[in-house]
Coordinates of C-alpha atoms (C1' of nucleotides) in Angstrom, one line a residue:
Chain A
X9 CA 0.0 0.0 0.0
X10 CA 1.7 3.3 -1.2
X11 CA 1.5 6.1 1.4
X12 CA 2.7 9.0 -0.4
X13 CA -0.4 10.5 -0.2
X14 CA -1.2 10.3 3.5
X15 CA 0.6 13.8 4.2
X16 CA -2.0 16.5 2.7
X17 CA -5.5 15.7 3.6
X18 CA -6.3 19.6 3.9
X19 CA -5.8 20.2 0.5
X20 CA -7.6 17.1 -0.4
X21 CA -10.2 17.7 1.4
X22 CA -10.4 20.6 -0.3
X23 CA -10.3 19.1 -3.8
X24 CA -13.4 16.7 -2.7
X25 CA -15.3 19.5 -1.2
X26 CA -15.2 22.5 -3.7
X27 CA -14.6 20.9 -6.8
X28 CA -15.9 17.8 -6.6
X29 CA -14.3 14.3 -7.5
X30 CA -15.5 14.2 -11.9
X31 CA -18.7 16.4 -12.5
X32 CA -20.6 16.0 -9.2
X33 CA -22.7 19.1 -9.1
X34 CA -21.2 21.7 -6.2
X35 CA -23.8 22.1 -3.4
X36 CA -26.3 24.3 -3.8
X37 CA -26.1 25.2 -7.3
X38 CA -29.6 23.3 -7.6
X39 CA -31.4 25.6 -4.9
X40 CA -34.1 27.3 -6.8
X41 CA -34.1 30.3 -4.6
X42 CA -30.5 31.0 -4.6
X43 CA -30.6 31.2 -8.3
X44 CA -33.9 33.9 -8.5
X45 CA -34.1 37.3 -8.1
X46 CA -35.8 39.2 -5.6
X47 CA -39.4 39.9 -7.0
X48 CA -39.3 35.7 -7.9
X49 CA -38.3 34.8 -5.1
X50 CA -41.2 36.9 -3.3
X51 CA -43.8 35.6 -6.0
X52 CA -42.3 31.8 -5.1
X53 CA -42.8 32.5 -1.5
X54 CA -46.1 34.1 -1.4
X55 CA -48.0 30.2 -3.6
X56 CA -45.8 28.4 -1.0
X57 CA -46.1 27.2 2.1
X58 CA -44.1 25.0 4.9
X59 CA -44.8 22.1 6.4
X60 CA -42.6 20.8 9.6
X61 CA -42.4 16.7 9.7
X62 CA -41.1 16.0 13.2
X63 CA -39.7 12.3 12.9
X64 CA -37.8 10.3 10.4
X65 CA -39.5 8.1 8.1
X66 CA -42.5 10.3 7.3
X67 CA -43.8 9.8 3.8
X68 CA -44.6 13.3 2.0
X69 CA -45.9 11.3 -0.9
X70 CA -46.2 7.7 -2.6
X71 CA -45.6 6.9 -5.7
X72 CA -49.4 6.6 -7.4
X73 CA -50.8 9.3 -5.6
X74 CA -52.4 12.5 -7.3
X75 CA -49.6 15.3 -8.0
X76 CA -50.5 18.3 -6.7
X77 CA -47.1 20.0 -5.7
X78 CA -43.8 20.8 -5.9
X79 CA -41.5 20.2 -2.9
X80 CA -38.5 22.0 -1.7
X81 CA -36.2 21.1 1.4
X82 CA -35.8 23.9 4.1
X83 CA -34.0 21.8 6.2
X84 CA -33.2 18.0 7.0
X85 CA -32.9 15.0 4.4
X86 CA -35.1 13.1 1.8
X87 CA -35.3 9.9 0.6
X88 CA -37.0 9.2 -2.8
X89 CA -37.6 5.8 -3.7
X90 CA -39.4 3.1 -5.4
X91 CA -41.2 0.0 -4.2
X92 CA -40.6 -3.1 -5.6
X93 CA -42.9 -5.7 -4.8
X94 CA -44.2 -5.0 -1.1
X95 CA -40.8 -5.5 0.8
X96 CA -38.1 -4.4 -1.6
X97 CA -37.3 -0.8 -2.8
X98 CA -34.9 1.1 -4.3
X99 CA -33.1 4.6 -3.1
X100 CA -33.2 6.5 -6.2
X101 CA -31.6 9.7 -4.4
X102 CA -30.8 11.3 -1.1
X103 CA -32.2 14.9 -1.2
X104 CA -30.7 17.7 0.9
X105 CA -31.6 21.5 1.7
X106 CA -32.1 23.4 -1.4
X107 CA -32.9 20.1 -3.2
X108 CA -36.8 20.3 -5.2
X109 CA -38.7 17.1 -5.5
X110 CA -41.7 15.8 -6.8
X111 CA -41.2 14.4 -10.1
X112 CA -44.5 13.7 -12.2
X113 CA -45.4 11.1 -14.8
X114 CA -47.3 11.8 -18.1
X115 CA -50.3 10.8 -16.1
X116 CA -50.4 13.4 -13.3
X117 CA -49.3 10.7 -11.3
X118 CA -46.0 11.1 -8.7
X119 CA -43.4 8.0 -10.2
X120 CA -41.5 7.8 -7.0
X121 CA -42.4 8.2 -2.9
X122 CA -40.7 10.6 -0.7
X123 CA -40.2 10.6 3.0
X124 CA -38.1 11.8 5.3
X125 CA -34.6 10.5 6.5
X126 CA -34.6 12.8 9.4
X127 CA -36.7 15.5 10.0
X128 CA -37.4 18.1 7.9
X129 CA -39.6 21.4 6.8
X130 CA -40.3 21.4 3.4
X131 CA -41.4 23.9 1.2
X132 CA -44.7 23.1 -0.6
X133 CA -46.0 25.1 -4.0
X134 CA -49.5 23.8 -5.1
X135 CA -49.0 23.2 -9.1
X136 CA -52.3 24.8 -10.0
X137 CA -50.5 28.2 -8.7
X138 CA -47.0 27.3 -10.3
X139 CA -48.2 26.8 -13.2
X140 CA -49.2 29.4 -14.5
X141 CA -46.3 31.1 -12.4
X142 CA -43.9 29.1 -15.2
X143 CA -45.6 29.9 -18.3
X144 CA -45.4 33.6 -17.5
X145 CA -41.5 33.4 -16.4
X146 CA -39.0 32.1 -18.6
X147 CA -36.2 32.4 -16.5
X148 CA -38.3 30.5 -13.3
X149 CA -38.4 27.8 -16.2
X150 CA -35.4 27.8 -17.2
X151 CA -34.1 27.2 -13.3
X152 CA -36.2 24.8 -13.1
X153 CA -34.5 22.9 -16.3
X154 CA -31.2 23.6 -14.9
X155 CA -32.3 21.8 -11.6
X156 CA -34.0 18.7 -14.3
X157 CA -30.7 18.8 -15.4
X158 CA -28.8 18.6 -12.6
X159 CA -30.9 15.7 -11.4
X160 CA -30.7 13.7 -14.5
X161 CA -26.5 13.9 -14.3
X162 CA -27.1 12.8 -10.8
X163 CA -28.8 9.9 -11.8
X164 CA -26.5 9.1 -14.8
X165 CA -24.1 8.8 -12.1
X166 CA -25.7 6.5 -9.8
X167 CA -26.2 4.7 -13.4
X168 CA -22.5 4.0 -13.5
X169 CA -21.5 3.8 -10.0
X170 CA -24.3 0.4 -10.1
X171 CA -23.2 -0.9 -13.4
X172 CA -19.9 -0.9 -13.5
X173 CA -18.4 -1.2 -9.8
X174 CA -18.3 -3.6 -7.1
X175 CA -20.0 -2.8 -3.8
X176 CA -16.6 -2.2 -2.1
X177 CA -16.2 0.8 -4.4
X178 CA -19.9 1.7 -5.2
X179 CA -19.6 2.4 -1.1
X180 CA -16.8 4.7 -1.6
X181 CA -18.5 6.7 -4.2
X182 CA -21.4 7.2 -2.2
X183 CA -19.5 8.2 1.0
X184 CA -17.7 10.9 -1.4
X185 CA -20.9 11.8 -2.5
X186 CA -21.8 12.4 1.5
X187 CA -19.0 14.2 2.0
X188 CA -19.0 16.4 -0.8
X189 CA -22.6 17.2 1.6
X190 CA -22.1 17.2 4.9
X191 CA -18.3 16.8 5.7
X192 CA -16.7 19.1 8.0
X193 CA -12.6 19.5 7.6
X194 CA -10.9 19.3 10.9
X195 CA -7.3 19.1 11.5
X196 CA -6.9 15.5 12.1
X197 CA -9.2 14.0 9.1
X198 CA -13.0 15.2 7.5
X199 CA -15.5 14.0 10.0
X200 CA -18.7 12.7 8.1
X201 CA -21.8 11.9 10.0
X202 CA -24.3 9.7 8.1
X203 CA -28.0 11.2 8.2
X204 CA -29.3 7.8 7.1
X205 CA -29.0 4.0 8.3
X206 CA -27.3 1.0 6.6
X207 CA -30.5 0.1 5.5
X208 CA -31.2 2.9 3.2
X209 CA -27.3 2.9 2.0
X210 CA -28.0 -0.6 1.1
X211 CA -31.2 0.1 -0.7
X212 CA -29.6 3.2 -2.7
X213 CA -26.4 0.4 -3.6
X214 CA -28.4 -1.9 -4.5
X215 CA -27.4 -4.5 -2.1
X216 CA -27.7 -5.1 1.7
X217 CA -26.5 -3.6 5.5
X218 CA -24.3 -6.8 5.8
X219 CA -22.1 -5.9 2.8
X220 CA -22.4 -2.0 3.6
X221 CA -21.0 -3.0 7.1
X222 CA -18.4 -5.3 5.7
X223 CA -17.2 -2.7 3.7
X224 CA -17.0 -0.2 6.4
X225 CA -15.0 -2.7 8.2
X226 CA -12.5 -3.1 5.3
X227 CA -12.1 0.5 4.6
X228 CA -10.8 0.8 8.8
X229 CA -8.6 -2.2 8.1
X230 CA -7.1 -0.7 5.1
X231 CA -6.7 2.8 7.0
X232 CA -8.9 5.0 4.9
X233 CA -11.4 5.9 7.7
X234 CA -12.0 5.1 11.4
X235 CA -16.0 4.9 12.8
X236 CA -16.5 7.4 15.5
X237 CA -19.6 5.6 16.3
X238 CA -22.0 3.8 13.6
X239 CA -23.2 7.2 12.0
X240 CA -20.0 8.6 12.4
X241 CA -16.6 8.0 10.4
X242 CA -13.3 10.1 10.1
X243 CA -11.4 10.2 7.4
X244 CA -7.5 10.2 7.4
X245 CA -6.8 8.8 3.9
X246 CA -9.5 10.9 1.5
X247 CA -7.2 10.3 -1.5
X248 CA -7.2 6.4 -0.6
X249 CA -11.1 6.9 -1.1
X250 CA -10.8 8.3 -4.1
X251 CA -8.6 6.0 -6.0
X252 CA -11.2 3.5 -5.3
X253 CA -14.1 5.4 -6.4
X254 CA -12.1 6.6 -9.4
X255 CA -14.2 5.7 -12.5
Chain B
X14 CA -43.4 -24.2 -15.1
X15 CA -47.7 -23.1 -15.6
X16 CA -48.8 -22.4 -18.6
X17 CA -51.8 -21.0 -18.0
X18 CA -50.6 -17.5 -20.6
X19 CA -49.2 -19.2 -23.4
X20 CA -52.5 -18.6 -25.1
X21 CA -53.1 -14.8 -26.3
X22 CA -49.4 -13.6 -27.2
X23 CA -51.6 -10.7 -29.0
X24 CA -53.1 -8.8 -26.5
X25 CA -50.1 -9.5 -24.3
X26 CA -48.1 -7.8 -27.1
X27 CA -50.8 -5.0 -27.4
X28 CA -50.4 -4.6 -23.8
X29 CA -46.6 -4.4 -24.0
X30 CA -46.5 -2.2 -27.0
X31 CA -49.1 0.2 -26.5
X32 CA -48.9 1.3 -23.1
X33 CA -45.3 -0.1 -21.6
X34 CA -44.7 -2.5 -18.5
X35 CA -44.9 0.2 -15.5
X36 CA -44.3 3.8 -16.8
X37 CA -42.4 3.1 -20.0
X38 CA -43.4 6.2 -21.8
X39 CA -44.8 5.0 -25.4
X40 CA -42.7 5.7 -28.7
X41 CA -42.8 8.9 -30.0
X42 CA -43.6 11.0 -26.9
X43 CA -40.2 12.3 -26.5
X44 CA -39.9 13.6 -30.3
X45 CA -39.4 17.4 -30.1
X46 CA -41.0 17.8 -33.7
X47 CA -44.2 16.2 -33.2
X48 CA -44.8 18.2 -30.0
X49 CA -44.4 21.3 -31.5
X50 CA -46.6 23.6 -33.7
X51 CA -46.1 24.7 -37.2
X52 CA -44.4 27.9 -37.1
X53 CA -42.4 26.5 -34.3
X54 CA -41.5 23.8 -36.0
X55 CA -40.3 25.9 -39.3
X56 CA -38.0 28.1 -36.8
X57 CA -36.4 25.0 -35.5
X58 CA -35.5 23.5 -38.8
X59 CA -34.6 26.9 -40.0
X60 CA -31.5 26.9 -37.6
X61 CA -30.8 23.0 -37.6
X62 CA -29.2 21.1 -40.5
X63 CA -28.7 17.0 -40.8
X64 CA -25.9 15.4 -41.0
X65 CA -25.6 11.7 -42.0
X66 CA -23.2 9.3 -40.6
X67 CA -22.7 5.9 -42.7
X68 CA -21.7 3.4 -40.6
X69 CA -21.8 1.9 -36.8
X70 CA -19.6 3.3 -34.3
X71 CA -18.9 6.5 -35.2
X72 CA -18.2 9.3 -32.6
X73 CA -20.5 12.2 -32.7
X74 CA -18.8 13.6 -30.2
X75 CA -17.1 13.1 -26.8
X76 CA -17.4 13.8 -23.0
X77 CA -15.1 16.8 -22.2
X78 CA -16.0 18.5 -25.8
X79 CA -17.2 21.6 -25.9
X80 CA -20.6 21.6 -26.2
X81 CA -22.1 23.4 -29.8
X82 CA -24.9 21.3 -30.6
X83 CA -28.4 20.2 -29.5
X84 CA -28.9 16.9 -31.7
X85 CA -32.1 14.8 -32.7
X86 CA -32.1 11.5 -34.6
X87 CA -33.7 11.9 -37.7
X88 CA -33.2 7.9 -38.3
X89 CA -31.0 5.0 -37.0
X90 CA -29.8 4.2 -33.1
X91 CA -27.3 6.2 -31.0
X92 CA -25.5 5.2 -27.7
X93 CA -25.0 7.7 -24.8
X94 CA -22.2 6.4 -22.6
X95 CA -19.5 7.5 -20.1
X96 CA -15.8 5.9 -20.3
X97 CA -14.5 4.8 -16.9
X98 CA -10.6 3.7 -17.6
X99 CA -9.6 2.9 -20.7
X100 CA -12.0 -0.1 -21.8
X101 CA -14.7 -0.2 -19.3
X102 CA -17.4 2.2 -20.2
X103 CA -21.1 2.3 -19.6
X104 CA -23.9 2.8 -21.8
X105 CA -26.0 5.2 -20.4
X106 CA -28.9 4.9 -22.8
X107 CA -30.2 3.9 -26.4
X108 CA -31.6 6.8 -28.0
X109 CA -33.9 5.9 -31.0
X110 CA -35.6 8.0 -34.1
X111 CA -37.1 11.1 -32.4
X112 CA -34.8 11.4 -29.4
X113 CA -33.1 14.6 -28.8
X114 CA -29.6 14.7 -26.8
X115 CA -26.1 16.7 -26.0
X116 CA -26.5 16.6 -22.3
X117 CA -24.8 19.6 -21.0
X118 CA -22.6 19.9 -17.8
X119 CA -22.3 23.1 -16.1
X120 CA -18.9 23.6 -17.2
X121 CA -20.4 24.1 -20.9
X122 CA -18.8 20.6 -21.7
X123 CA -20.6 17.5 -22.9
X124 CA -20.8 14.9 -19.7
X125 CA -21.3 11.9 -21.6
X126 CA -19.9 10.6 -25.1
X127 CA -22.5 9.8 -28.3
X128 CA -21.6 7.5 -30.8
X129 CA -23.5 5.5 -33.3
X130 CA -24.6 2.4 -33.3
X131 CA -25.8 1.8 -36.3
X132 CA -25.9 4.0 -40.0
X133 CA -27.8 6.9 -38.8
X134 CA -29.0 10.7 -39.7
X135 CA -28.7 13.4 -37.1
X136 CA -30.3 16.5 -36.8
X137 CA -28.0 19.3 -35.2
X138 CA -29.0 22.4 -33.6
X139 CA -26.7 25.0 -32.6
X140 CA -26.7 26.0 -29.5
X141 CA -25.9 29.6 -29.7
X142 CA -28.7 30.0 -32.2
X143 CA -31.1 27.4 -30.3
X144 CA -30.8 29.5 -26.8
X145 CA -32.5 32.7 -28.1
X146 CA -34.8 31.1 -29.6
X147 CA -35.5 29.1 -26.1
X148 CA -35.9 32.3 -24.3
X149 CA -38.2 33.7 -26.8
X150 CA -40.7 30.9 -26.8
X151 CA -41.5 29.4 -23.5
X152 CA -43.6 26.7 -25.7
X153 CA -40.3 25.1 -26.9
X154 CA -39.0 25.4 -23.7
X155 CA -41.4 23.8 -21.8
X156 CA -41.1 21.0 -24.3
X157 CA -37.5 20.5 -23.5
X158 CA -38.5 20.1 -20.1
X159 CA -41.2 17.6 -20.4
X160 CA -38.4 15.7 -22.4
X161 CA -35.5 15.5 -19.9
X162 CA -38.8 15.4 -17.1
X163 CA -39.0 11.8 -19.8
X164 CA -35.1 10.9 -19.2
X165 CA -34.8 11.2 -16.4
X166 CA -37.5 8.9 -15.6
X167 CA -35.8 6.5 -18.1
X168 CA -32.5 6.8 -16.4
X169 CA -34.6 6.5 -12.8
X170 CA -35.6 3.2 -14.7
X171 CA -32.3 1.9 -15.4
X172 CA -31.4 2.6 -11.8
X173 CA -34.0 0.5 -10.3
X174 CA -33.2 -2.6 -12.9
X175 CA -29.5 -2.1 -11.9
X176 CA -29.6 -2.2 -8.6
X177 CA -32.1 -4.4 -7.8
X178 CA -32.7 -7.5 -9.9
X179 CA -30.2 -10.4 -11.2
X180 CA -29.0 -10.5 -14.4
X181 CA -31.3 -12.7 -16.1
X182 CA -33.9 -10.4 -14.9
X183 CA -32.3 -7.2 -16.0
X184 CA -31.5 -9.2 -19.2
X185 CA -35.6 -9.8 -19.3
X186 CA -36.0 -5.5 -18.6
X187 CA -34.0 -4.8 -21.5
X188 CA -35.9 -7.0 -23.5
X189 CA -39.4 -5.2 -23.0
X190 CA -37.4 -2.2 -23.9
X191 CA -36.7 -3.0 -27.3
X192 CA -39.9 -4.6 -28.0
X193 CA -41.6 -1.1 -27.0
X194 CA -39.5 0.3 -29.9
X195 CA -38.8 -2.1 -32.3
X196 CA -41.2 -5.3 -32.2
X197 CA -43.1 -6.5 -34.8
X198 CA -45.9 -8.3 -34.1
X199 CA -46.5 -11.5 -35.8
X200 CA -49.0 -13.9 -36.3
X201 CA -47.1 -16.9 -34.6
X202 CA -44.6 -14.1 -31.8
X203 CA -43.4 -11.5 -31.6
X204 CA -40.2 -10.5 -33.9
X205 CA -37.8 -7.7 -32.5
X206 CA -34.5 -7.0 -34.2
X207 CA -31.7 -6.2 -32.1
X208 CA -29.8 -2.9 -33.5
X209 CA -26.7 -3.3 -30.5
X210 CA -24.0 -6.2 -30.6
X211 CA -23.9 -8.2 -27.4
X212 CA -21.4 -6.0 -26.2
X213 CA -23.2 -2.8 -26.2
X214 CA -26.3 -5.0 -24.5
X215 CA -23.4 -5.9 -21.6
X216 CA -22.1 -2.4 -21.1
X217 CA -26.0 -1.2 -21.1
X218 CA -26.7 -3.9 -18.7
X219 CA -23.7 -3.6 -16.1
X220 CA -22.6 -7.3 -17.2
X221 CA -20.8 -9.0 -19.4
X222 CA -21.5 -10.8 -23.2
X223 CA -20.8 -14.2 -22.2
X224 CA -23.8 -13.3 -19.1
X225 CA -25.9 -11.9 -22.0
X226 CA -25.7 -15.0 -23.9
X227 CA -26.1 -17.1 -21.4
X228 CA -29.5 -15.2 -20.3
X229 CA -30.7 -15.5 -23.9
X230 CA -29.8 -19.5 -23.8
X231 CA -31.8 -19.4 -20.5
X232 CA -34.6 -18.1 -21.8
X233 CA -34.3 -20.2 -25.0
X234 CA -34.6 -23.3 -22.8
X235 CA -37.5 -21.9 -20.8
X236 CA -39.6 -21.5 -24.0
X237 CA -39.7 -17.9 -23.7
X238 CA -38.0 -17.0 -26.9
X239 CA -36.3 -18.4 -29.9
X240 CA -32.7 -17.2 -31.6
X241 CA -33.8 -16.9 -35.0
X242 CA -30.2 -15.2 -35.6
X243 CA -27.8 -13.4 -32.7
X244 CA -29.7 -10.3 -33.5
X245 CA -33.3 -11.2 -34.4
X246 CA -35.1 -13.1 -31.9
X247 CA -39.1 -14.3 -32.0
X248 CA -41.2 -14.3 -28.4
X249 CA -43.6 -16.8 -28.1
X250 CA -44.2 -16.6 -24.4
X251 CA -44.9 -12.6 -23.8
X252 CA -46.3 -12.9 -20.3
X253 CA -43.3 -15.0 -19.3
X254 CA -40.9 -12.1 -20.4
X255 CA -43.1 -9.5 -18.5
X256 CA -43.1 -12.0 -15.3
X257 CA -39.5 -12.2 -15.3
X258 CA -38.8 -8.2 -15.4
X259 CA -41.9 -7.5 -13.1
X260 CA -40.2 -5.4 -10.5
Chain C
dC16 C1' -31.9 0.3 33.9
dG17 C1' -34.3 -2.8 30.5
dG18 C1' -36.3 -3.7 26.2
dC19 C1' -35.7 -2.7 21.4
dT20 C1' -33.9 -1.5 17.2
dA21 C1' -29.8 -1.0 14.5
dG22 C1' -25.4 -2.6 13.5
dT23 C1' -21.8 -6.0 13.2
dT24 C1' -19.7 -10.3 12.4
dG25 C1' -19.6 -15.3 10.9
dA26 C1' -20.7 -19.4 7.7
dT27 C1' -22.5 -21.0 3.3
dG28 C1' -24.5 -21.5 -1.3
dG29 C1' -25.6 -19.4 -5.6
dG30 C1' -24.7 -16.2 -9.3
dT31 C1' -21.5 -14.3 -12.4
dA32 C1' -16.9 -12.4 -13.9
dT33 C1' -13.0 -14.3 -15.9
dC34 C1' -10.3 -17.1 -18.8
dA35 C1' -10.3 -20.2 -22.5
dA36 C1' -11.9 -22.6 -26.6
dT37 C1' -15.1 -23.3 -30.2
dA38 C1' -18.8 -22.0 -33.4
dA39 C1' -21.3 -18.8 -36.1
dT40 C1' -21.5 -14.6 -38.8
dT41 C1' -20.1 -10.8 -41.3
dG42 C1' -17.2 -8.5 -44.4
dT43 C1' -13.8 -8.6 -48.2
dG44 C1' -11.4 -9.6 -52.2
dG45 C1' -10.7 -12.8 -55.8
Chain D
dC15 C1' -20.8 -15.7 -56.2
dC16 C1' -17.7 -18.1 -53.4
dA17 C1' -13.9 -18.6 -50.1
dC18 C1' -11.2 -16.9 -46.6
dA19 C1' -10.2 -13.8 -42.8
dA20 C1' -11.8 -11.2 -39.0
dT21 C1' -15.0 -10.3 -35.9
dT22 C1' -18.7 -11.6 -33.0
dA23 C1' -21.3 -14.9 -30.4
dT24 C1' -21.6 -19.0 -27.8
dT25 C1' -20.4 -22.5 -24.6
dG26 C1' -17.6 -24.5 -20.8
dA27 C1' -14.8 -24.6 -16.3
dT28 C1' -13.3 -22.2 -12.3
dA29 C1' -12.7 -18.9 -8.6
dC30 C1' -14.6 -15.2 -6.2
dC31 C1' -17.9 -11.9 -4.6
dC32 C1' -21.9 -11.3 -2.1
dA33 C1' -26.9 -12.3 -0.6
dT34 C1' -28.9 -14.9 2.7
dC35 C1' -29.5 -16.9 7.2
dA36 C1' -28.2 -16.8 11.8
dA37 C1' -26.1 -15.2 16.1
dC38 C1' -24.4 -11.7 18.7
dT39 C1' -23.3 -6.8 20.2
dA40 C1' -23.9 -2.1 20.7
dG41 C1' -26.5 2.1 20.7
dC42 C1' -30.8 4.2 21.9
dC43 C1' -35.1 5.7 24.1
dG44 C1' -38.5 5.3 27.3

DNA sequence: CGGCTAGTTGATGGGTATCAATAATTGTGG
DNA sequence: CCACAATTATTGATACCCATCAACTAGCCG
């Protein structure tokens, strides 16, 4: 095992964090507020409301139902997934703050579910007010494709992080992914605390706690990270991580 | 093995056809032209020329290029995919008469690499001549978004039959895919022509050729499907094919 | 502090990637 | 139009990864 990158994780860090390891989007370039002015941003606000879930695992909607908003995350995390045949799903994405959700089918119908990993308040614009809201305002539309956009790359990724690799490195791509999130630098290693259990990093893998925990348990033994506690790993060798998600 | 649905391959072939597995959008819904309105439609093909490429495999352009173009398949298949190191690459999608791509990172640069895959003619839209025109007409616009709103939910698609099923089952996914756009029905099955070597079925499918042939040989020996030649097989068991991909 | 859920670790069988060899198909030039 | 070469597809054998089942441990919340 070559060490001759141990020495710098700073600047590493850095590398992950800003830029991102190939074209991950920088966080919060999809947050349709940041990205309006000031008189659409009011007219957002003023069709919007926000609702507060309390608890993890709340569902906001299921796949099936009626669509009659758009969603957008104030605070906390989102899961949107599929179910497969009553037990089984499939993570399709993690959502954070600034993150919109709610994608509809050609029938009015929501595809996927949504529900919270933690909780959450989360922005709600009814669609008969948006609407019209859109027609009126190119540029609101043209966010919004930028954010469609955004999304579809992230899904192109998680395309080729389940094709191609095995779960040993599909794990380290999603854990850069979670840092590129929620990592704080610190002098001795990025500390990364998981908002989500094995269970749902299984089910966005595509495979099960066991192996997510076995691969946890290799990454210690090969020095790239140490767990804190179960939701909580430090990392001391972030350019070791990235050589195994490297594509 | 029951055979209780070996009887009425046509309406199971209706079924499949007309209005997909799950939420398989149909054929055609995705083509920009036939969404649009006349004038709209002149204005477009006032700015966009065709070019014609005469054989398979033939780059139309790569990731890290600088996007120029906005293209749309007047006739013949394209492959989006990604290359990881070297050899291993993953194909993102099959794009067929209709579809439009040139997916866009925010860097300006095109994320993903095109290429044909088989003789094809290509509509090409500048870009710096297309975006005016998107800013002027929020009609056009709003069609682009209710077409990546459609790739997304194809990619979202190809995520869930990644992660989740085997490969005989993914195998059976891709299957239903094709027949949507390129089955014929017949009086004694239904015929589909395969436009993609093995290979390109592998990289599509996270697997490998040998594992593609031996899914086909699988399903050979379970009645579900004959080889008439490598690339034109005949279903006589429909049903069977939809119970294996059923999700 | 006790019950409970979430997480970890261990053993085993099945699926599939890999390597290797053969067969079929396509393309090319005589 | 045929024959040969080159490519593509198929089939076989083997090793390895990982899902599954099971047992145990560690956090967590009342």
């Amino acid at each position: 095992m070559d060490s001759k990158s141990d020495a710098a994780p700073p600047e590493i860090a850095r590398q992950i964090v800003v830029s991102g390891a190939s074209d991950v989007p920088r966080v919060g370039d999809t947050r349709l507020h940041d990205m309006l002015s000031g008189p659409e941003r009011k007219a957002l606000n003023a069709i919007g409301s926000v609702d507060t879930y309390p608890n993890a695992d709340m569902t906001i909607f299921r796949e099936g139902d009626r669509a009659r908003n758009l969603y957008a995350i104030a605070s906390g995390i989102v899961r949107i997934c599929r179910h497969l045949d009553g037990l089984d799903r499939q993570v399709l994405s993690f959502l954070w703050p600034g993150d919109i959700f709610g994608l509809i089918g050609d029938d009015g119908l929501y595809v996927n579910c949504a529900s919270t990993v933690s909780a959450a308040r989360i922005h709600r614009f009814p669609l008969n007010r948006l609407e019209p809201m859109l027609l009126r305002n190119p540029r609101l539309q043209c966010h919004l494709l930028i954010k469609i956009n955004h999304d579809l790359r992230a899904a192109q990724r998680q395309i080729i992080t389940l094709g191609h690799a095995d779960t040993y490195h599909r794990l380290a791509s999603f854990l850069i992914e979670m840092i590129q999130h929620a990592a704080s630098s610190e002098p001795d290693g990025v500390r990364l605390r998981l908002p989500m259990a094995r269970n749902d990093i299984a089910d966005y893998l595509g495979t099960t706690p066991e192996t997510v925990s076995r691969g946890l348990q290799r990454m210690e033994r090969e020095g790239i990270m140490r767990r804190i506690s179960p939701r909580v790993l430090k990392f001391e060798d972030l350019s070791g991580l990235l050589r195994l998600a490297r594509r």
